[in-house]
């Protein structure tokens, strides 16, 4: 069952679903979703001398991205063909019985701005800001302003709460993330043999 605006407001009031800061409830809570705003931090992908990126080599991934900060009131210009990682201004906490999905706003989609490439699911139990995979599929640059509404979060109530929700017990890679986070696919179990002994995620996670 997808939560309606009344369901969303009830869960927010109960406190088991958290979306903060939610500065304008009347504007941000839609009939079946919550609008999320663009944060101030971006990770831009640079052309480097690396012939290709090996997902299991964190040093290559870190060389591939640079951080950019844009204050509210200023603009980040997303050029045709560009791909950057952004973040939501809001931090969310998803309870174990809800699955959230990130969707782009129609008004931006009509300008050829895509909000996520593949990562549209926010797992039950997830806490933190949401990384946005922003790309411009059009032919003209588009100005994005931190603080503008860029995405929608839709909530689906599951038949039963997750037995093992996203989080520390699972060694989840992005729990409690702040700002956009580059790929940590190198910490996936299938790459364990490529890592040095004791090499683990900054927060102690392994998956």
CSV table of C-alpha atoms in Angstrom, one decimal:
chain,number,residue,atom,x,y,z
A,1,UNK,CA,0.0,0.0,0.0
A,2,UNK,CA,1.3,3.4,-1.0
A,3,UNK,CA,0.9,6.0,1.7
A,4,UNK,CA,-1.4,9.0,1.0
A,5,UNK,CA,-0.8,12.5,2.3
A,6,UNK,CA,-2.9,11.7,5.4
A,7,UNK,CA,-0.9,8.5,6.0
A,8,UNK,CA,2.4,10.4,5.7
A,9,UNK,CA,1.4,13.1,8.1
A,10,UNK,CA,0.2,10.5,10.6
A,11,UNK,CA,3.5,8.6,10.4
A,12,UNK,CA,5.5,11.9,10.7
A,13,UNK,CA,3.4,12.9,13.7
A,14,UNK,CA,4.0,9.5,15.3
A,15,UNK,CA,7.7,10.0,14.9
A,16,UNK,CA,8.6,6.6,13.4
A,17,UNK,CA,9.0,8.2,9.9
A,18,UNK,CA,11.4,11.2,10.0
A,19,UNK,CA,12.0,13.8,7.2
A,20,UNK,CA,13.8,16.9,8.5
A,21,UNK,CA,14.0,19.8,8.1
A,22,UNK,CA,10.4,19.8,6.7
A,23,UNK,CA,10.1,23.6,6.5
A,24,UNK,CA,6.8,23.9,4.6
A,25,UNK,CA,4.6,20.9,5.1
A,26,UNK,CA,1.7,22.3,3.0
A,27,UNK,CA,4.1,22.7,0.0
A,28,UNK,CA,6.3,19.6,0.4
A,29,UNK,CA,3.7,17.0,1.3
A,30,UNK,CA,2.0,16.0,-1.9
A,31,UNK,CA,-1.1,13.7,-2.4
A,32,UNK,CA,1.1,10.5,-2.2
A,33,UNK,CA,4.7,11.7,-1.7
A,34,UNK,CA,7.0,14.2,0.0
A,35,UNK,CA,9.0,16.7,-2.1
A,36,UNK,CA,12.7,16.8,-1.1
A,37,UNK,CA,15.0,19.7,-1.8
A,38,UNK,CA,18.5,20.0,-3.3
A,39,UNK,CA,21.4,20.3,-0.9
A,40,UNK,CA,24.5,22.4,-1.2
A,41,UNK,CA,27.1,19.7,-1.9
A,42,UNK,CA,28.0,18.1,-5.2
A,43,UNK,CA,30.5,15.5,-6.3
A,44,UNK,CA,31.7,16.2,-9.9
A,45,UNK,CA,33.3,13.5,-12.0
A,46,UNK,CA,36.5,14.6,-13.7
A,47,UNK,CA,38.3,13.3,-16.7
A,48,UNK,CA,41.6,11.9,-15.5
A,49,UNK,CA,44.6,9.9,-16.7
A,50,UNK,CA,43.0,6.7,-15.3
A,51,UNK,CA,42.3,4.5,-18.3
A,52,UNK,CA,39.3,3.1,-16.5
A,53,UNK,CA,37.7,2.9,-13.1
A,54,UNK,CA,38.1,-0.3,-11.2
A,55,UNK,CA,35.1,-0.4,-8.7
A,56,UNK,CA,37.1,-2.4,-6.2
A,57,UNK,CA,39.9,0.2,-6.0
A,58,UNK,CA,38.8,3.0,-3.7
A,59,UNK,CA,41.8,5.2,-4.6
A,60,UNK,CA,40.8,5.3,-8.2
A,61,UNK,CA,37.2,6.3,-7.3
A,62,UNK,CA,38.4,9.1,-5.0
A,63,UNK,CA,40.7,10.5,-7.8
A,64,UNK,CA,37.7,10.5,-10.1
A,65,UNK,CA,35.5,13.0,-8.1
A,66,UNK,CA,35.9,16.5,-6.7
A,67,UNK,CA,33.7,18.2,-4.2
A,68,UNK,CA,31.8,21.4,-5.0
A,69,UNK,CA,29.8,23.5,-2.5
A,70,UNK,CA,27.1,25.9,-3.8
A,71,UNK,CA,25.2,28.0,-1.3
A,72,UNK,CA,21.5,28.6,-1.4
A,73,UNK,CA,20.8,31.5,-3.6
A,74,UNK,CA,23.6,30.5,-6.0
A,75,UNK,CA,23.4,28.1,-9.0
A,76,UNK,CA,25.0,24.8,-10.0
A,77,UNK,CA,25.0,24.6,-13.8
A,78,UNK,CA,24.4,21.0,-15.1
A,79,UNK,CA,25.6,20.8,-18.7
A,80,UNK,CA,24.3,18.4,-21.3
A,81,UNK,CA,25.9,15.0,-20.9
A,82,UNK,CA,27.1,15.8,-17.3
A,83,UNK,CA,26.6,13.4,-14.4
A,84,UNK,CA,27.1,14.6,-10.8
A,85,UNK,CA,26.2,13.3,-7.4
A,86,UNK,CA,24.1,15.7,-5.3
A,87,UNK,CA,22.3,15.3,-2.0
A,88,UNK,CA,18.9,16.1,-0.5
A,89,UNK,CA,18.7,18.9,2.0
A,90,UNK,CA,16.5,16.7,4.2
A,91,UNK,CA,17.7,13.8,6.4
A,92,UNK,CA,15.3,10.8,6.5
A,93,UNK,CA,14.7,7.9,8.8
A,94,UNK,CA,12.7,5.1,7.3
A,95,UNK,CA,11.0,2.6,9.7
A,96,UNK,CA,11.4,-1.1,9.1
A,97,UNK,CA,7.9,-1.5,7.7
A,98,UNK,CA,8.2,1.1,4.9
A,99,UNK,CA,10.1,1.1,1.6
A,100,UNK,CA,10.8,4.5,0.1
A,101,UNK,CA,11.4,5.3,-3.6
A,102,UNK,CA,13.0,8.4,-5.0
A,103,UNK,CA,11.3,9.9,-8.1
A,104,UNK,CA,12.2,12.9,-10.1
A,105,UNK,CA,9.8,15.9,-10.3
A,106,UNK,CA,7.9,16.1,-13.6
A,107,UNK,CA,8.8,19.8,-14.0
A,108,UNK,CA,12.5,18.9,-14.0
A,109,UNK,CA,12.0,15.8,-16.2
A,110,UNK,CA,10.5,18.1,-18.8
A,111,UNK,CA,13.8,20.0,-18.8
A,112,UNK,CA,15.6,16.6,-19.4
A,113,UNK,CA,17.0,16.5,-15.8
A,114,UNK,CA,17.2,13.0,-14.4
A,115,UNK,CA,17.3,12.7,-10.6
A,116,UNK,CA,18.5,9.1,-10.3
A,117,UNK,CA,20.3,6.7,-12.6
A,118,UNK,CA,19.5,3.4,-10.9
A,119,UNK,CA,19.4,4.0,-7.1
A,120,UNK,CA,15.8,4.8,-6.6
A,121,UNK,CA,15.2,2.6,-3.5
A,122,UNK,CA,15.6,3.7,0.1
A,123,UNK,CA,15.6,0.6,2.2
A,124,UNK,CA,13.7,0.0,5.4
A,125,UNK,CA,15.8,1.1,8.3
A,126,UNK,CA,17.9,3.6,6.3
A,127,UNK,CA,18.9,6.8,8.2
A,128,UNK,CA,20.7,9.8,6.5
A,129,UNK,CA,20.6,12.2,3.6
A,130,UNK,CA,19.9,10.7,0.1
A,131,UNK,CA,22.4,10.9,-2.6
A,132,UNK,CA,21.0,12.0,-5.9
A,133,UNK,CA,22.4,10.8,-9.3
A,134,UNK,CA,21.9,13.9,-11.4
A,135,UNK,CA,22.2,14.0,-15.1
A,136,UNK,CA,21.3,16.3,-18.0
A,137,UNK,CA,19.9,14.4,-21.0
A,138,UNK,CA,19.0,17.5,-22.9
A,139,UNK,CA,20.8,19.9,-25.2
A,140,UNK,CA,20.9,23.0,-23.0
A,141,UNK,CA,22.6,23.7,-19.7
A,142,UNK,CA,20.1,23.8,-16.7
A,143,UNK,CA,20.7,25.9,-13.5
A,144,UNK,CA,20.0,24.0,-10.3
A,145,UNK,CA,19.6,26.0,-7.1
A,146,UNK,CA,20.2,24.5,-3.7
A,147,UNK,CA,16.9,24.6,-1.7
A,148,UNK,CA,14.8,24.0,-4.8
A,149,UNK,CA,12.5,20.9,-4.8
A,150,UNK,CA,14.1,18.4,-7.1
A,151,UNK,CA,12.7,14.9,-6.1
A,152,UNK,CA,9.8,13.1,-4.6
A,153,UNK,CA,9.9,10.4,-1.9
A,154,UNK,CA,7.1,7.8,-2.2
A,155,UNK,CA,6.4,5.4,0.7
A,156,UNK,CA,5.1,1.8,0.3
A,157,UNK,CA,3.9,0.0,3.4
A,158,UNK,CA,5.2,-3.6,3.5
A,159,UNK,CA,3.1,-6.6,4.6
A,160,UNK,CA,5.6,-7.3,7.3
A,161,UNK,CA,8.5,-5.2,8.7
A,162,UNK,CA,11.9,-6.2,7.5
A,163,UNK,CA,13.7,-8.8,9.8
A,164,UNK,CA,17.1,-7.3,8.9
A,165,UNK,CA,16.6,-3.7,8.0
A,166,UNK,CA,19.3,-1.5,6.6
A,167,UNK,CA,21.8,-0.5,9.3
A,168,UNK,CA,24.7,-1.4,11.5
A,169,UNK,CA,23.7,-5.1,12.0
A,170,UNK,CA,24.0,-5.6,8.2
A,171,UNK,CA,27.2,-3.6,7.9
A,172,UNK,CA,25.4,-1.3,5.5
A,173,UNK,CA,27.7,1.0,3.5
A,174,UNK,CA,25.8,4.3,3.5
A,175,UNK,CA,24.0,4.4,6.8
A,176,UNK,CA,23.9,7.9,8.4
A,177,UNK,CA,25.5,9.4,5.3
A,178,UNK,CA,25.8,13.2,5.2
A,179,UNK,CA,26.1,14.8,1.8
A,180,UNK,CA,26.7,13.0,-1.5
A,181,UNK,CA,28.8,9.8,-1.2
A,182,UNK,CA,30.9,8.3,-4.0
A,183,UNK,CA,30.5,4.6,-4.8
A,184,UNK,CA,31.7,2.1,-2.1
A,185,UNK,CA,31.1,-0.9,-4.3
A,186,UNK,CA,34.7,-2.0,-3.5
A,187,UNK,CA,33.4,-3.0,-0.1
A,188,UNK,CA,30.9,-5.5,-1.5
A,189,UNK,CA,31.6,-9.1,-0.3
A,190,UNK,CA,32.6,-10.3,-3.8
A,191,UNK,CA,35.6,-7.9,-3.7
A,192,UNK,CA,36.7,-9.0,-0.2
A,193,UNK,CA,39.7,-10.8,-1.6
A,194,UNK,CA,41.0,-7.6,-3.3
A,195,UNK,CA,41.1,-5.7,0.0
A,196,UNK,CA,44.0,-5.6,2.4
A,197,UNK,CA,43.5,-7.3,5.8
A,198,UNK,CA,41.6,-5.0,8.1
A,199,UNK,CA,40.4,-2.7,5.4
A,200,UNK,CA,36.9,-1.8,6.2
A,201,UNK,CA,34.4,1.1,5.8
A,202,UNK,CA,35.1,4.3,7.8
A,203,UNK,CA,32.1,3.5,10.0
A,204,UNK,CA,33.1,-0.1,10.5
A,205,UNK,CA,30.7,-1.5,8.0
A,206,UNK,CA,31.7,-4.3,5.6
A,207,UNK,CA,28.9,-4.4,3.1
